[in-house]
Short mmCIF file of C-alpha atoms in Angstrom, two decimals:
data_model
loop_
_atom_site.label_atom_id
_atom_site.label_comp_id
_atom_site.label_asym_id
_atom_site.label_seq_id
_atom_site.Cartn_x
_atom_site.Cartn_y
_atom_site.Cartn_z
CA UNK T 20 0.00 0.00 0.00
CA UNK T 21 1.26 3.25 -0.71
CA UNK T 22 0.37 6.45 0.90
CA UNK T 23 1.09 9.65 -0.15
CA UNK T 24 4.44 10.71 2.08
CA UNK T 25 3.50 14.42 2.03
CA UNK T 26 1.10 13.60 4.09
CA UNK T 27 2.65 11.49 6.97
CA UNK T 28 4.21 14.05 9.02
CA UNK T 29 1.13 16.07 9.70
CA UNK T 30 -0.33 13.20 10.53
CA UNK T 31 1.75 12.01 12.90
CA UNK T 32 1.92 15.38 14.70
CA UNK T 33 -2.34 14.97 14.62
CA UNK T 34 -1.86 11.19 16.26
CA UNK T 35 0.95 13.12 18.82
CA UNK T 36 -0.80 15.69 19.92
CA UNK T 37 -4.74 13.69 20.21
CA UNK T 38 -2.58 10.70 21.80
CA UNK T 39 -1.06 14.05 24.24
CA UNK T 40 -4.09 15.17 25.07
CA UNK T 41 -5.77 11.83 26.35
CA UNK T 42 -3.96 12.24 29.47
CA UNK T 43 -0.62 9.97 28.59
CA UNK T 44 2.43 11.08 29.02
CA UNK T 45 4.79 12.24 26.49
CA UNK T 46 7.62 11.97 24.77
CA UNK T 47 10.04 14.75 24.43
CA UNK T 48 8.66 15.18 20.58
CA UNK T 49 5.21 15.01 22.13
CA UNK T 50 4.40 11.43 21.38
CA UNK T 51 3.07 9.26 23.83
CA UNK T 52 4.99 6.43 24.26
CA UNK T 53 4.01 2.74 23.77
CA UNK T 54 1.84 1.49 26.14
CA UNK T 55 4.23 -1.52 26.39
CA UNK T 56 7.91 -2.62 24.51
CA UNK T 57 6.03 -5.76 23.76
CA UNK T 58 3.12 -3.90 21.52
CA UNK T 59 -0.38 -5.31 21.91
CA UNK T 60 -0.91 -5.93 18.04
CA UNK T 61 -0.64 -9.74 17.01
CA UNK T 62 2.75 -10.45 16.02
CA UNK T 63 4.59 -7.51 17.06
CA UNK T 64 8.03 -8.48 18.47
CA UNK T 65 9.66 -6.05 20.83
CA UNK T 66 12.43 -4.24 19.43
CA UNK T 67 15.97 -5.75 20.16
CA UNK T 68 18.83 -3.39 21.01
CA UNK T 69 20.05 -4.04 17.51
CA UNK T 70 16.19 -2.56 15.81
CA UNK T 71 16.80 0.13 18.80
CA UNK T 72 20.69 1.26 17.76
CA UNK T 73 19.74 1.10 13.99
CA UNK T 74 16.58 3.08 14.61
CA UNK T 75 18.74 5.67 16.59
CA UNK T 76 21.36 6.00 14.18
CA UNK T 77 19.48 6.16 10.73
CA UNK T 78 17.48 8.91 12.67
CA UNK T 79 20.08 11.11 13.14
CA UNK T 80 21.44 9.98 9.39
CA UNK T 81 18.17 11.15 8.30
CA UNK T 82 18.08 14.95 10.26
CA UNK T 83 21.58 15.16 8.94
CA UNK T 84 20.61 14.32 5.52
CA UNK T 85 17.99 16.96 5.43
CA UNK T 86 19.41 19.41 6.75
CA UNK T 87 22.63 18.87 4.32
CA UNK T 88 20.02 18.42 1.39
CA UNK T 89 18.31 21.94 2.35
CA UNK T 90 21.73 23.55 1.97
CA UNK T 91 22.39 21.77 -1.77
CA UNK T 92 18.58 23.27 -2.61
CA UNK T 93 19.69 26.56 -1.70
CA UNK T 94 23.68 26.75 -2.61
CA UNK T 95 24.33 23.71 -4.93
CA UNK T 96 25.99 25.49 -8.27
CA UNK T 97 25.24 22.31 -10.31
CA UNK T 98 21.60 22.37 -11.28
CA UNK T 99 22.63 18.08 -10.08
CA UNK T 100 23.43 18.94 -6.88
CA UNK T 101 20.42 21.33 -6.28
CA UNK T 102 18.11 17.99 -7.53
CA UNK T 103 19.75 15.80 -5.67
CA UNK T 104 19.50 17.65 -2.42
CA UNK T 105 15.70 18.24 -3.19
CA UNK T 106 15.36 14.47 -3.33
CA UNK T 107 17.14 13.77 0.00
CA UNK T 108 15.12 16.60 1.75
CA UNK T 109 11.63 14.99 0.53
CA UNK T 110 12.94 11.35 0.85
CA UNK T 111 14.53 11.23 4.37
CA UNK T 112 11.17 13.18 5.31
CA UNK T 113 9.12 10.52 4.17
CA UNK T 114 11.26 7.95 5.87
CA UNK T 115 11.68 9.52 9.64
CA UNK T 116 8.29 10.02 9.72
CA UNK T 117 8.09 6.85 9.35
CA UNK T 118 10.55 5.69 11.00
CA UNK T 119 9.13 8.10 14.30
CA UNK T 120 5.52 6.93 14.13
CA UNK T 121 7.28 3.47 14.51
CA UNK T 122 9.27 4.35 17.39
CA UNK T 123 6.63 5.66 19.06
CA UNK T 124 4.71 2.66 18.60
CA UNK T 125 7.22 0.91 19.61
CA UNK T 126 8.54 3.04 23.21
CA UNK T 127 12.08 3.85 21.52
CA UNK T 128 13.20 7.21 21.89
CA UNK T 129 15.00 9.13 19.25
CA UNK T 130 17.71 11.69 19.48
CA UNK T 131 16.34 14.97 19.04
CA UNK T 132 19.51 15.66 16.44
CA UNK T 133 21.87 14.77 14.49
CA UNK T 134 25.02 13.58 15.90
CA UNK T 135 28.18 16.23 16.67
CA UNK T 136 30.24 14.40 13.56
CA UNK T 137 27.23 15.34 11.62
CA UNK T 138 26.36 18.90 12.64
CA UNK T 139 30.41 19.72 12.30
CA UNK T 140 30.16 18.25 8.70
CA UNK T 141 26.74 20.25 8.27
CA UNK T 142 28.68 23.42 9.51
CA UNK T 143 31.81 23.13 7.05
CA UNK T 144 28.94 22.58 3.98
CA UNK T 145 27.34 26.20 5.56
CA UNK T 146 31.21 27.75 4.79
CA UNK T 147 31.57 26.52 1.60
CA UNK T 148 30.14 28.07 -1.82
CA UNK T 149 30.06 27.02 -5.58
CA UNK T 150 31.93 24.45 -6.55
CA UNK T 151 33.74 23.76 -3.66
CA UNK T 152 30.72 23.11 -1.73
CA UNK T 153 29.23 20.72 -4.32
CA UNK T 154 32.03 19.17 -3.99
CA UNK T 155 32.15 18.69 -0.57
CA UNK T 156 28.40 17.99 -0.43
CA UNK T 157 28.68 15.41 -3.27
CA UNK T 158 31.40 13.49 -1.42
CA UNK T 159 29.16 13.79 2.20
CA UNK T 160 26.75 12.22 0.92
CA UNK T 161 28.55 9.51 -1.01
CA UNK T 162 30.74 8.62 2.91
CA UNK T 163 27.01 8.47 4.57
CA UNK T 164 24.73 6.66 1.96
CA UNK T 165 27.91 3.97 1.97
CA UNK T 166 28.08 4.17 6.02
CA UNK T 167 23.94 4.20 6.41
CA UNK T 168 23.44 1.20 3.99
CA UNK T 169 26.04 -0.82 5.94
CA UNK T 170 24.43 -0.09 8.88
CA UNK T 171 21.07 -0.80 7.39
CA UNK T 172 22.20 -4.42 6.14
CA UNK T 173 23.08 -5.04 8.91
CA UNK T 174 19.70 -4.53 10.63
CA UNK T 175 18.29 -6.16 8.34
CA UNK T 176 20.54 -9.74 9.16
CA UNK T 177 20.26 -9.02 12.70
CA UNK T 178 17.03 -7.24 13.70
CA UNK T 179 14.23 -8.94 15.33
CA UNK T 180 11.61 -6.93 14.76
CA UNK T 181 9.65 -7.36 11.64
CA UNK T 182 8.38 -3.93 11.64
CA UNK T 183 11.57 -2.33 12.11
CA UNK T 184 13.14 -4.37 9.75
CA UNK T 185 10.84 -3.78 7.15
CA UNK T 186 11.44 -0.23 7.52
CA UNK T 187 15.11 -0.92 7.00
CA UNK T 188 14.76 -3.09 3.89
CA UNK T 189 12.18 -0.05 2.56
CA UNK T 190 15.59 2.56 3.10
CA UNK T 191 18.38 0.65 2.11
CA UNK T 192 16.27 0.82 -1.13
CA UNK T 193 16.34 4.40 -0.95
CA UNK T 194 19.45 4.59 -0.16
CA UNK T 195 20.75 2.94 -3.16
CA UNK T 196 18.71 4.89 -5.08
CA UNK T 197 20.72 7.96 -3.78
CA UNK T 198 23.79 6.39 -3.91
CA UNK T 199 23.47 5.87 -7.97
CA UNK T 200 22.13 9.59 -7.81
CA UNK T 201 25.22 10.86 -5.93
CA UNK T 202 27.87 9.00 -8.10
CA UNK T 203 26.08 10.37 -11.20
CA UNK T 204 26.29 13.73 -9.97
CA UNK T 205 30.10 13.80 -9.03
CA UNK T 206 30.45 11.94 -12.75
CA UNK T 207 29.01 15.29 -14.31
CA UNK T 208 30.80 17.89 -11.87
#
């Protein structure tokens, strides 16, 4: 089933804040927890710590990415670049949105940013203009699609939880996607 992603974000704030105001408590992105790590739906396996560290990590992967993918709209000098970071702003969207409502679901809680590698890396891409910056951008993003689908793979041989690894399978597919996108892009700067 597909659903359109543009619209998963507002509703998961909608499902926050009605799930806020029944009384629960909340997270600090103003979703209510899981009742229980177990779940109550049939066949939902609690998440292991591996589902938990890969959910953590390809959350922050994802802030970082669209943050970084924001600054290629804006200052990317190859029309490439400026595409490419338009994708990764509307594709790691879609995903952590996903990825959130899941976590939620779930009782994992996610970092509320990216990691202080990634914001460093973020700030150097903020300093650097025309070239240069593509450049830099292009070669990110080519280190953290390689690092993220590693990661990813690796949830997907050693997760337990259906759910969450079905959500990995879903990105590294994404990811791949971006990777191809990426290498084509440094091939034409």
């Amino acid at each position: 089933m597909t659903i359109q992603r543009s619209y998963l974000l507002p509703l998961a704030l909608a499902v926050a804040t009605a799930t806020a105001g029944c009384g629960q408590a909340t997270t600090g992105a103003g979703m209510a927890p899981a009742a229980s790590p177990q779940g109550s739906a049939a066949g939902q396996v609690a998440p292991s710590d591996q589902d938990r560290i890969w959910m953590k990590k390809i959350h922050r992967d994802y802030l970082a990415e669209k943050l970084a993918g924001g600054l290629a709209e804006r200052k990317g000098a190859a029309a490439a670049v400026r595409e490419l970071g338009a994708k990764l702003v509307t594709a790691h969207a879609e995903l952590d949105a996903e990825l959130t409502q899941a976590a939620a679901r779930l009782g994992v809680e996610l970092p509320a940013a990216p990691s202080e590698e990634q914001e460093k890396a973020g700030k150097a891409l903020e300093e650097a203009s025309g070239k240069d910056f593509d450049k830099a951008f292009l070669t990110a993003m080519r280190k953290r699609h390689a690092t993220a689908m590693g990661q990813t793979r690796t949830e997907i041989k050693k997760g337990s939880s259906p759910e969450v690894k079905a959500m990995a399978k879903s990105a590294l597919q994404v990811m791949r996607h971006h990777s191809l996108l990426t290498k084509k892009a440094l091939e034409e700067s």
